[in-house]
Coordinates of C-alpha atoms in Angstrom, one line a residue:
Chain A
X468 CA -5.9 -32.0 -28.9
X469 CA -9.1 -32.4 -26.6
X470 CA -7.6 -33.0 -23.2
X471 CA -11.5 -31.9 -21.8
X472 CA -11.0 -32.4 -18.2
X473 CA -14.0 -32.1 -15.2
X474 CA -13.2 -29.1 -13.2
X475 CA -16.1 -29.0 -11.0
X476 CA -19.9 -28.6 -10.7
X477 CA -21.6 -25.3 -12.5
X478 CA -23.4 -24.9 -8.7
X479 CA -19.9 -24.9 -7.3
X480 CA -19.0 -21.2 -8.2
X481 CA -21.3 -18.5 -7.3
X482 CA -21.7 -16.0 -10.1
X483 CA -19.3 -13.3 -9.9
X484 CA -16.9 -15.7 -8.4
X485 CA -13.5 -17.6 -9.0
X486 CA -12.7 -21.4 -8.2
X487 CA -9.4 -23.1 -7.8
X488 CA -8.6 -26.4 -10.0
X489 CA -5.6 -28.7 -9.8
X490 CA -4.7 -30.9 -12.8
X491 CA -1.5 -32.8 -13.4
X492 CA 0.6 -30.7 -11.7
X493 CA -0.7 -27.0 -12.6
X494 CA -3.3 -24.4 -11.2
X495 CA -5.8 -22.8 -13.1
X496 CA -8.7 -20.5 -12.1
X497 CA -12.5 -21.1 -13.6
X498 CA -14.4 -18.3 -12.9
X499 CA -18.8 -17.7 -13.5
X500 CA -19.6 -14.4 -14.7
X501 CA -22.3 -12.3 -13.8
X502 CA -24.1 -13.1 -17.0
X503 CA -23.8 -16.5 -16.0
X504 CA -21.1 -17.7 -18.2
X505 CA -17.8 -19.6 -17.4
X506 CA -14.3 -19.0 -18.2
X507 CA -10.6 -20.5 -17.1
X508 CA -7.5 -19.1 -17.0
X509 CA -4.1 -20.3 -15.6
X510 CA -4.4 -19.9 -11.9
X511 CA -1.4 -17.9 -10.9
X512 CA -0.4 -14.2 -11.3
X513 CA 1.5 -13.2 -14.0
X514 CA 3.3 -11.0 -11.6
X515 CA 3.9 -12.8 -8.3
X516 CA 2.3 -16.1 -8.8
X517 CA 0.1 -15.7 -6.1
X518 CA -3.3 -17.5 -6.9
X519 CA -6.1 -15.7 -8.5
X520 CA -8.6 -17.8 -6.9
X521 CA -8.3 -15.9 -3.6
X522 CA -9.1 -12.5 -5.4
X523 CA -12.3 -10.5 -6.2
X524 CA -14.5 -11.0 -9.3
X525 CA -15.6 -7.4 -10.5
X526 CA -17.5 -7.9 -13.9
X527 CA -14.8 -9.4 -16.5
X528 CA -12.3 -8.2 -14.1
X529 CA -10.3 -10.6 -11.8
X530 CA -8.3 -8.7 -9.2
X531 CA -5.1 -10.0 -7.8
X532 CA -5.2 -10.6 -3.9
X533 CA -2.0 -9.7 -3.2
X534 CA -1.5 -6.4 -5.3
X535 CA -4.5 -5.7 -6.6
X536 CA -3.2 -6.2 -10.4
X537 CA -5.9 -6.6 -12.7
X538 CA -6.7 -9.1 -15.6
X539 CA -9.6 -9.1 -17.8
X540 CA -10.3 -13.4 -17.3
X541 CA -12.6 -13.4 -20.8
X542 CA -9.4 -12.3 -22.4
X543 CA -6.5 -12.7 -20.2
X544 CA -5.5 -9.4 -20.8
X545 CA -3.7 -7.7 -18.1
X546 CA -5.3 -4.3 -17.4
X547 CA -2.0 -2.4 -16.1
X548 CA -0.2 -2.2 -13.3
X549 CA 1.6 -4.0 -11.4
X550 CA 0.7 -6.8 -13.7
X551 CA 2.3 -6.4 -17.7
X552 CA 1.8 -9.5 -18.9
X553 CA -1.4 -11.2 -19.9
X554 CA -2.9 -14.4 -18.0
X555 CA -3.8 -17.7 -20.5
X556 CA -7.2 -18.8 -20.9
X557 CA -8.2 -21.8 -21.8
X558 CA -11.6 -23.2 -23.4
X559 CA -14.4 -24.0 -21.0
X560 CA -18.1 -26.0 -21.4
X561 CA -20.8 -26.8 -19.1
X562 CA -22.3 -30.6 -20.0
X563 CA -24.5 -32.0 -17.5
X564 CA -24.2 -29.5 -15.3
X565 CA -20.3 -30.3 -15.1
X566 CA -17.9 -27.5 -16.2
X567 CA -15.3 -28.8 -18.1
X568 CA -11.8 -27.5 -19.4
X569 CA -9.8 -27.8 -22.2
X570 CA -6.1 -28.1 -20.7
X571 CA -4.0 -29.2 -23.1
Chain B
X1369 CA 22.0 9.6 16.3
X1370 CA 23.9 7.0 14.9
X1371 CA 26.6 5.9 16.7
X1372 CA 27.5 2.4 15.0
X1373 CA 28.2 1.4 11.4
X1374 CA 24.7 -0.7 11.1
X1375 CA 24.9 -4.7 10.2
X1376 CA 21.9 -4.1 7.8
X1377 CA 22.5 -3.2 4.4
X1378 CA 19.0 -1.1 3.3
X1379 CA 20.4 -0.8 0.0
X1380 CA 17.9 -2.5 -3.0
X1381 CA 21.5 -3.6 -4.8
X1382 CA 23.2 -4.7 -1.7
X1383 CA 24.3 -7.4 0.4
X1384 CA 21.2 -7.8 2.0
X1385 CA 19.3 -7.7 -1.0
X1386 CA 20.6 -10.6 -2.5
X1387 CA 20.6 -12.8 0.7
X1388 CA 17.0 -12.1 0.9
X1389 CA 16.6 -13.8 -2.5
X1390 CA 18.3 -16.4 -2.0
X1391 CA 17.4 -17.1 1.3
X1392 CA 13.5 -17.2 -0.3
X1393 CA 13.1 -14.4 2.6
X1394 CA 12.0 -12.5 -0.4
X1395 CA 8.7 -12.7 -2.1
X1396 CA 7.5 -15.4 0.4
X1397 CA 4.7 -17.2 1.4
X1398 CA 3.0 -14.9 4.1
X1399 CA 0.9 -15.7 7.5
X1400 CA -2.5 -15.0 7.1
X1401 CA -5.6 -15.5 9.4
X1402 CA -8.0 -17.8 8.0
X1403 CA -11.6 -16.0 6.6
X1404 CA -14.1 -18.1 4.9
X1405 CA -14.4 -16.9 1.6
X1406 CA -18.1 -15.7 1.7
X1407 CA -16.9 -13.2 4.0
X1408 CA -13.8 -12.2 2.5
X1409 CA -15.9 -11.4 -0.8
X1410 CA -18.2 -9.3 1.5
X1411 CA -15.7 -8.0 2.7
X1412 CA -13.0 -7.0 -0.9
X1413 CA -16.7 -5.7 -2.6
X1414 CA -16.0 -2.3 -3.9
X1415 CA -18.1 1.0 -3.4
X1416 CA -18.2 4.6 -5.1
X1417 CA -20.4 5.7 -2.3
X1418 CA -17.9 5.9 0.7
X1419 CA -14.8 7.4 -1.2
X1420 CA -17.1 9.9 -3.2
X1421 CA -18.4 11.1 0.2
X1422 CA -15.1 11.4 1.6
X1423 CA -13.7 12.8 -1.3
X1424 CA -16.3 15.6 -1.5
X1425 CA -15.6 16.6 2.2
X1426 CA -11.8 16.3 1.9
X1427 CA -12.3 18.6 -2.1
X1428 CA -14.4 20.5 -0.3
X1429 CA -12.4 21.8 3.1
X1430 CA -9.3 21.6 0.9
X1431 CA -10.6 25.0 -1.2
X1432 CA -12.1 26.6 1.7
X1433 CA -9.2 26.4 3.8
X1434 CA -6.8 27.3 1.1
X1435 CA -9.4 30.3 -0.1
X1436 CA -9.3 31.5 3.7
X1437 CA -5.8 31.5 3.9
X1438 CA -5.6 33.4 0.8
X1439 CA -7.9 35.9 1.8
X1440 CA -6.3 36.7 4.9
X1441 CA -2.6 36.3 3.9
X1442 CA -0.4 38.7 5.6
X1443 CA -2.7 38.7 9.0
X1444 CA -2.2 36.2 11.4
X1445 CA -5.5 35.0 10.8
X1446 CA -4.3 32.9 7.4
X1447 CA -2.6 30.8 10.2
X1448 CA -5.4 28.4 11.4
X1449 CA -6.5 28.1 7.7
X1450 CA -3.1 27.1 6.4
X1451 CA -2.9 24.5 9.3
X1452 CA -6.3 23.1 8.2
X1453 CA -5.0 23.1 4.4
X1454 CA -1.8 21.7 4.8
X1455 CA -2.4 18.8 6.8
X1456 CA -5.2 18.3 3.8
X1457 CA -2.6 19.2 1.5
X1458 CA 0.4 17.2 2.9
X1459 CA -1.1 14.6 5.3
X1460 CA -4.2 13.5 3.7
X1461 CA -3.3 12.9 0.3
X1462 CA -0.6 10.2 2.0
X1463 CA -3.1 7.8 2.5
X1464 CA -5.3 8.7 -1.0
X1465 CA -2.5 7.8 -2.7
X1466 CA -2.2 4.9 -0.9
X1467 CA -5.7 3.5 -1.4
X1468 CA -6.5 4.5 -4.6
X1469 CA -2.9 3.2 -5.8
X1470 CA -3.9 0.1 -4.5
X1471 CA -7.3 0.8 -6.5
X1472 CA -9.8 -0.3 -3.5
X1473 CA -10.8 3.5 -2.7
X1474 CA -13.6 3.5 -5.6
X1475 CA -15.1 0.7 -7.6
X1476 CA -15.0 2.3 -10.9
X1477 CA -11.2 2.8 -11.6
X1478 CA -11.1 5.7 -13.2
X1479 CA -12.0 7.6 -10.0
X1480 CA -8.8 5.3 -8.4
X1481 CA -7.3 7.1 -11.2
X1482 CA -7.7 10.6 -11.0
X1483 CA -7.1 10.6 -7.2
X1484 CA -4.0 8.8 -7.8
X1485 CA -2.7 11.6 -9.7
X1486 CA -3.6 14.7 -7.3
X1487 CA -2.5 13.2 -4.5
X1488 CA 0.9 11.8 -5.8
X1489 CA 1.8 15.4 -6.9
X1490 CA 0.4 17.0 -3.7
X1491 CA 2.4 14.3 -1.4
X1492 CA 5.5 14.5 -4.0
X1493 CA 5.7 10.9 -5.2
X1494 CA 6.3 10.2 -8.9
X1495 CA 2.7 8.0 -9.7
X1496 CA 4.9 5.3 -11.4
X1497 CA 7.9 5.2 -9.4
X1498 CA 5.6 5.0 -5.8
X1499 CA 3.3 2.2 -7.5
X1500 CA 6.2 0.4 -8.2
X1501 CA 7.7 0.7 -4.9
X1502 CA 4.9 -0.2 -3.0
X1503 CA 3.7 -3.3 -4.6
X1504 CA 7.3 -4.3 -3.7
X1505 CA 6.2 -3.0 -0.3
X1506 CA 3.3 -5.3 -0.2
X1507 CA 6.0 -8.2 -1.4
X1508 CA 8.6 -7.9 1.2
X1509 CA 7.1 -6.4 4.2
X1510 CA 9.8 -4.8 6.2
X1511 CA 12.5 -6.9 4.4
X1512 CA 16.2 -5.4 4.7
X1513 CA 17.5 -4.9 1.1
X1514 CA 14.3 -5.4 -0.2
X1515 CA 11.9 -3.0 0.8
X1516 CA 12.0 0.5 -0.5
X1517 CA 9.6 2.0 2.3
X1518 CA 11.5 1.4 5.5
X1519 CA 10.6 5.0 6.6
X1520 CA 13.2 4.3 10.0
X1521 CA 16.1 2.1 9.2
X1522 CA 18.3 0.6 12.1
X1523 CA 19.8 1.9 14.5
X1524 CA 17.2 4.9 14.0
X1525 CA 18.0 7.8 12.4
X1526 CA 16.8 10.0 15.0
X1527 CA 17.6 13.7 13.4
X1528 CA 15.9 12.3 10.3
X1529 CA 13.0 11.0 11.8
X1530 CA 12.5 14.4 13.2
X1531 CA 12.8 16.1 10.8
X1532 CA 10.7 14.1 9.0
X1533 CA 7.5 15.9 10.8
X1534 CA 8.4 18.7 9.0
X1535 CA 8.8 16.9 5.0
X1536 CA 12.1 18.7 4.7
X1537 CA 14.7 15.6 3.8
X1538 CA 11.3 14.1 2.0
X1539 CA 10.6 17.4 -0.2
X1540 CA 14.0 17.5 -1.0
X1541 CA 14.6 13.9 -2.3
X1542 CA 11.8 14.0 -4.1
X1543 CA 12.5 17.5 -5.9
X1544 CA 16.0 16.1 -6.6
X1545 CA 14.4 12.7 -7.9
X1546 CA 12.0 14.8 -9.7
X1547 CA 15.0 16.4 -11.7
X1548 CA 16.6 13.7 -12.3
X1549 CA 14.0 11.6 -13.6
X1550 CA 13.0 14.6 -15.8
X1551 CA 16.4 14.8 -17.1
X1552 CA 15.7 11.3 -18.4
X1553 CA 17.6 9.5 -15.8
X1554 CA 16.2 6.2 -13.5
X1555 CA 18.4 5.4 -10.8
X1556 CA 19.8 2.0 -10.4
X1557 CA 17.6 1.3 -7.2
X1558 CA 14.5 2.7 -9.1
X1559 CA 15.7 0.4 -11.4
X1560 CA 15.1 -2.7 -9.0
X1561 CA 11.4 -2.5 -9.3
X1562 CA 10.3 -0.2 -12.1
X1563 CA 10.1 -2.6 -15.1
X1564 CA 11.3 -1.2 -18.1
X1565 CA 8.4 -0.5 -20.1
X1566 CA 6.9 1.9 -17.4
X1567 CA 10.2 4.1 -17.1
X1568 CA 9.3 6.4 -20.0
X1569 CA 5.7 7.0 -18.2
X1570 CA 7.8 7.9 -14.7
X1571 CA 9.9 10.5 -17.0
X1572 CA 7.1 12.1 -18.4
X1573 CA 5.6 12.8 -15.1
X1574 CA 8.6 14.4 -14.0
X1575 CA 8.4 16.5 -16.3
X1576 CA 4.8 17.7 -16.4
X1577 CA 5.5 18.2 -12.2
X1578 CA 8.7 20.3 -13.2
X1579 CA 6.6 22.4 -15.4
X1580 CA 4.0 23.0 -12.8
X1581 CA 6.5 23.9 -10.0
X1582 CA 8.7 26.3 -12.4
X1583 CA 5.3 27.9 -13.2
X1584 CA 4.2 28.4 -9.6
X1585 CA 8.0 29.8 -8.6
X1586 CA 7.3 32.1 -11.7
X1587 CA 3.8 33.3 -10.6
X1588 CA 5.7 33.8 -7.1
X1589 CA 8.2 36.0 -8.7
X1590 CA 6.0 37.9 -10.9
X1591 CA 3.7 38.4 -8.0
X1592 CA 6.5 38.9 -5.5
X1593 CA 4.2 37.4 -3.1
X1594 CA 5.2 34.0 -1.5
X1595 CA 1.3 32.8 -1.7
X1596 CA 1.7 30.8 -4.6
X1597 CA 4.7 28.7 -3.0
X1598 CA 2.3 28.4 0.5
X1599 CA -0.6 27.2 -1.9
X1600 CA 1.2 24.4 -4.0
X1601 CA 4.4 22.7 -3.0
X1602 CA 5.5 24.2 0.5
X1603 CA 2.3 22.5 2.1
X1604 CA 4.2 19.0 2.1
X1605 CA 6.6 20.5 4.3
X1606 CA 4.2 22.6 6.9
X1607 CA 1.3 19.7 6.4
X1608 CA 3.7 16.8 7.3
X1609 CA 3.5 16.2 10.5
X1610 CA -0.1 14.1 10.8
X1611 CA 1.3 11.7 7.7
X1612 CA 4.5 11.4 9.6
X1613 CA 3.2 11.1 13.1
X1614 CA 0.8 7.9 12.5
X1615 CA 3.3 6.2 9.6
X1616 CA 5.8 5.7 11.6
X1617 CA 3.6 4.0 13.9
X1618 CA 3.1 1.4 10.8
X1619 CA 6.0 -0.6 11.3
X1620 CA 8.1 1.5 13.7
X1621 CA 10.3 -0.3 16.7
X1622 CA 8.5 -3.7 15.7
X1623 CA 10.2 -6.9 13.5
X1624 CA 12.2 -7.1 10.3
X1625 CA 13.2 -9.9 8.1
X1626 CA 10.2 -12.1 9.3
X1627 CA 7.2 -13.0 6.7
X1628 CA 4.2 -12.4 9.4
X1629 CA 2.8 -9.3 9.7
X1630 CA 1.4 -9.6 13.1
X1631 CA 5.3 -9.3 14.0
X1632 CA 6.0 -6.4 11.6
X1633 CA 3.2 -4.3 11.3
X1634 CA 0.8 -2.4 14.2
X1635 CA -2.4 -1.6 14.6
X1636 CA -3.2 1.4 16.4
X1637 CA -6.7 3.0 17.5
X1638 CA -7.4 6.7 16.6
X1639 CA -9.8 9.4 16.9
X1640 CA -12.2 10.0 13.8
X1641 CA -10.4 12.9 12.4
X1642 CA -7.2 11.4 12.1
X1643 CA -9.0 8.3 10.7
X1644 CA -10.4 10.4 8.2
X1645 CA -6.9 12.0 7.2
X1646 CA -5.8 8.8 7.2
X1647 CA -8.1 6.3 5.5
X1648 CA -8.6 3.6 8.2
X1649 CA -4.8 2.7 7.7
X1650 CA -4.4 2.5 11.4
X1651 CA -5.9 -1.0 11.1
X1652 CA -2.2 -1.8 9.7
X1653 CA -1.8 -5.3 10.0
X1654 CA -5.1 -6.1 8.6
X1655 CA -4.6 -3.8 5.5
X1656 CA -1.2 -6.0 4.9
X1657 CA -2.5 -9.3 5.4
X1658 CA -5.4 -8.3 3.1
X1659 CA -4.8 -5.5 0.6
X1660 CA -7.9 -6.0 -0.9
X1661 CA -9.8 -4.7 1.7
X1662 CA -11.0 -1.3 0.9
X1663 CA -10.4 1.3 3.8
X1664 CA -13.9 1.6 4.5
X1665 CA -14.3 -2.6 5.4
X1666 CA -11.4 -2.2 7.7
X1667 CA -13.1 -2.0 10.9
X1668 CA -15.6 -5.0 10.1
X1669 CA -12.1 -6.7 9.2
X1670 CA -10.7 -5.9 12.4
X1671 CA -13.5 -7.4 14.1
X1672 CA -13.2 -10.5 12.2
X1673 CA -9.6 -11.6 12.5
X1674 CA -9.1 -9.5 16.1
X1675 CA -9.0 -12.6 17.8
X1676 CA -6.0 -14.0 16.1
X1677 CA -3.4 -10.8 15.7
X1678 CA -2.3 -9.0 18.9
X1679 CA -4.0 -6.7 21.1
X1680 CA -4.4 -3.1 19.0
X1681 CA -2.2 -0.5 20.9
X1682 CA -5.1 2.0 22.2
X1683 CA -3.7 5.2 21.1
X1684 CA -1.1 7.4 19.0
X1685 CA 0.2 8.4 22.3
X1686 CA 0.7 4.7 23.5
X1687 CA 2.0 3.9 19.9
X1688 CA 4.9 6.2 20.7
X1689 CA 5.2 5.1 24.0
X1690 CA 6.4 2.2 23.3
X1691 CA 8.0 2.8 20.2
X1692 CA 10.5 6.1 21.2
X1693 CA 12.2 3.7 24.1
X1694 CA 12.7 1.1 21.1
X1695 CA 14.2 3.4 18.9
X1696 CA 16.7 4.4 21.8
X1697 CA 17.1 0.8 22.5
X1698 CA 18.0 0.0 19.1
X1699 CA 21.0 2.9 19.3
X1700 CA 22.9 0.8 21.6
X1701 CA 21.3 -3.0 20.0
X1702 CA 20.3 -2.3 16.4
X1703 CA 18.9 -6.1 16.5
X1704 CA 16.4 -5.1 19.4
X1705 CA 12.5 -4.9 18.5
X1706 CA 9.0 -5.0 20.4
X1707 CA 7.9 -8.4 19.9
X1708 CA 4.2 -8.3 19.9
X1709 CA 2.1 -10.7 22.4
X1710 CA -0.5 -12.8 20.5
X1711 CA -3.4 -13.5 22.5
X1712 CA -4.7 -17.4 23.6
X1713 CA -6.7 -17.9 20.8
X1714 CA -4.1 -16.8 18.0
X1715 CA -2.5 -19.1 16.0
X1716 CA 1.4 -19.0 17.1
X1717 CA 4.3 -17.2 15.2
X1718 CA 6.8 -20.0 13.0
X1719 CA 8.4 -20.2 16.5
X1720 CA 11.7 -22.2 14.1
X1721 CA 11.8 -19.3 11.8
X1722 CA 11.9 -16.4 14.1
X1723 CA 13.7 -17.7 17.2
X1724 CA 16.9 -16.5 16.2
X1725 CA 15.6 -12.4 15.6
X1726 CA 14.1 -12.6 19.3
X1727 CA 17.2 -14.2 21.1
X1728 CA 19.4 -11.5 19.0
X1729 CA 17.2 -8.7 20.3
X1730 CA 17.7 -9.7 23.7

């Protein structure tokens, strides 16, 4: 499997930031570290499927907008409550300044 | 008060309840005013500096008072410091739980932490059980059946709001929660929206709290002095009243069953103290729309979105105003609630969704 799609431009995210992408019918959220590294996850909350995208980047830490649940999005672990189950991550490249995804 | 069998069923395993989830009235998509996303990050970034601050000040009255009233127990001049401790005691750790459960007091979490756990014993709320009830809280906003926090329940309660201001029916539910959990048993309700993995932790905590009150009753007897008890435990009850008085202004008199908070929630402008015993939770309906906010953004928040939620009521003393004539109103119509006027340059209410609430209320 190599389902690589185009998310978006590096220069899209700010560092310490999260992005929303839509692909064939699911969410996922690509996020740029501080260290200037990028990483994806699936988009939506593992407790309330609200989308991550709208939260707050704090070092590896994405917080949840809705109740502040936390998930390490390096990892997908989830870092206690309310959220107990960890988020998926998915494989991410930059290539010509294009981040890119591995979906599949 | 109650006169009437109500229509609403408040119970979490009721009637209500399940309409709610069915109806998709539960866990739905909520209004929210629209912030561009550079400012919302300005806004959600964390910071030690103001919660240290205010922690210092609130660590630091909280032993003075409480070593004042100690050292003049048994004159009436332990009064004014017990006054000053227990609204520390049972008022202000309402709202440190509240913000550091929600984990936005601090930026580094283990501070979140440790506060968590002071204030949940001093205010009486098992730390699992109340993070578990309020993130449902945060899910269904005023929602019959649904939400566990509906501090007045239609038609009002009006003894129990009363007495309220005092913590007794509150210090009493949770000492008899607090047994029963520490006997190892979850209530059904509890069960609703603890998951099961985190009941053992709510058990344990019961019975670490039973230890420490059983201890303090024992240093009470061995002393024969009632100190201990006015120290640790009874300041819930005689510290209430500031907690009491501006949450009920929260939600009190205005909508249920409808996903906007502008229609559920108020936000009520207050004098610095009682901002500082209360965290900046009088800017209510921001804090729901956006609970990533940390207390100490609140007023820039307020400034932001202002335009689009409706006008702030001005005091605590207009907040009851208008909210003691709705509670008598809803004695005779339990369906009766303030509707609150959005202002020209607010985006309206789903005008199809909550039609029906306003023509019942009428």
């Amino acid at each position: 499997m190599s389902d690589w799609v185009e998310a978006c431009a590096a220069g899209d995210i700010d560092e310490e930031d999260v992005m929303r992408f839509d692909h064939g019918g699911r969410t996922f959220a690509i996020y740029r570290s501080p260290d200037d590294d990028y990483f994806a996850t699936d988009g939506l909350c593992t407790h309330e499927k609200v989308h991550l995208a709208d939260g707050l980047v704090m070092d590896d830490i994405i917080e949840c907008p809705k109740h502040n649940g936390r998930f390490n999005y390096k990892t997908g672990d989830a870092r206690g409550a309310p959220v107990c189950v960890n988020l998926r991550t998915y494989p991410v490249r930059v290539d010509a300044g294009k981040v890119l995804i591995q979906v599949g | 008060m109650s006169t009437t069998p109500s229509r609403r069923d408040y119970s979490l395993i009721g009637r209500d309840a399940k309409l709610a989830v069915e109806t998709g009235l539960s866990a739905a998509e909520w209004y929210h005013t629209d912030i561009p996303r550079k400012q919302m990050k300005e806004l959600m970034q964390r910071s030690d500096g103001p919660a240290i601050r205010d922690t210092i000040i609130w660590l630091a009255a909280l032993i003075l008072s409480g070593a004042g009233a100690a050292w003049f127990w048994g004159t009436w001049w332990c009064v004014p410091f017990f006054f000053v401790y227990g609204v520390l005691y049972g008022s202000s750790t309402d709202s440190r739980w509240h913000e550091c459960g929600h984990g936005t007091a601090f930026r580094t979490q283990w501070m979140n932490d440790v506060i968590y756990q002071i204030a949940c014993f001093m205010i009486m709320r098992n730390p699992v059980t109340w993070r578990w009830s309020h993130t449902r809280h945060h899910t269904d906003t005023i929602i019959v059946g649904r939400d566990p926090e509906i501090s007045v329940m239609r038609p009002p309660d009006l003894v129990r709001v009363v007495l309220a201001f005092v913590g007794v029916l509150d210090a009493w539910h949770a000492m008899s929660d607090m047994l029963r959990n520490a006997a190892g048993n979850i209530s059904a309700a509890e069960k609703t929206f603890i998951p099961e993995q985190e009941q053992p932790r709510a058990i344990r905590f019961a019975r670490i709290w039973t230890a420490i009150y059983a201890a303090t009753i024992a240093l009470a007897l061995y002393t024969g002095s009632f100190l201990p008890l006015m120290l640790v435990g009874l300041p819930r009850l005689y510290g209430a009243w500031h907690h009491v008085m501006v949450g009920l202004l929260q939600h009190g008199g205005l909508a249920d069953n409808v996903t906007d908070h502008r229609l559920n929630s108020r936000t009520v402008y207050m004098n610095q103290i009682s901002r500082f015993i209360y965290w900046n939770m009088n800017y209510h309906v921001e804090h729901h729309m956006f609970p990533m906010v940390p207390y100490h953004a609140l007023p820039k928040l307020h400034e932001l979105v202002k335009h689009d939620l409706p006008a702030p009521t001005p005091s605590i003393l207009a907040g009851y105003r208008e909210m003691i004539p709705a509670f008598l109103r809803q004695l005779r119509n339990e369906d009766y609630f303030l509707k609150r006027e959005l202002p020209p340059t607010a985006r309206p209410y789903r005008e199809e969704f909550h039609n029906d609430a306003v023509a019942a209320a009428e």
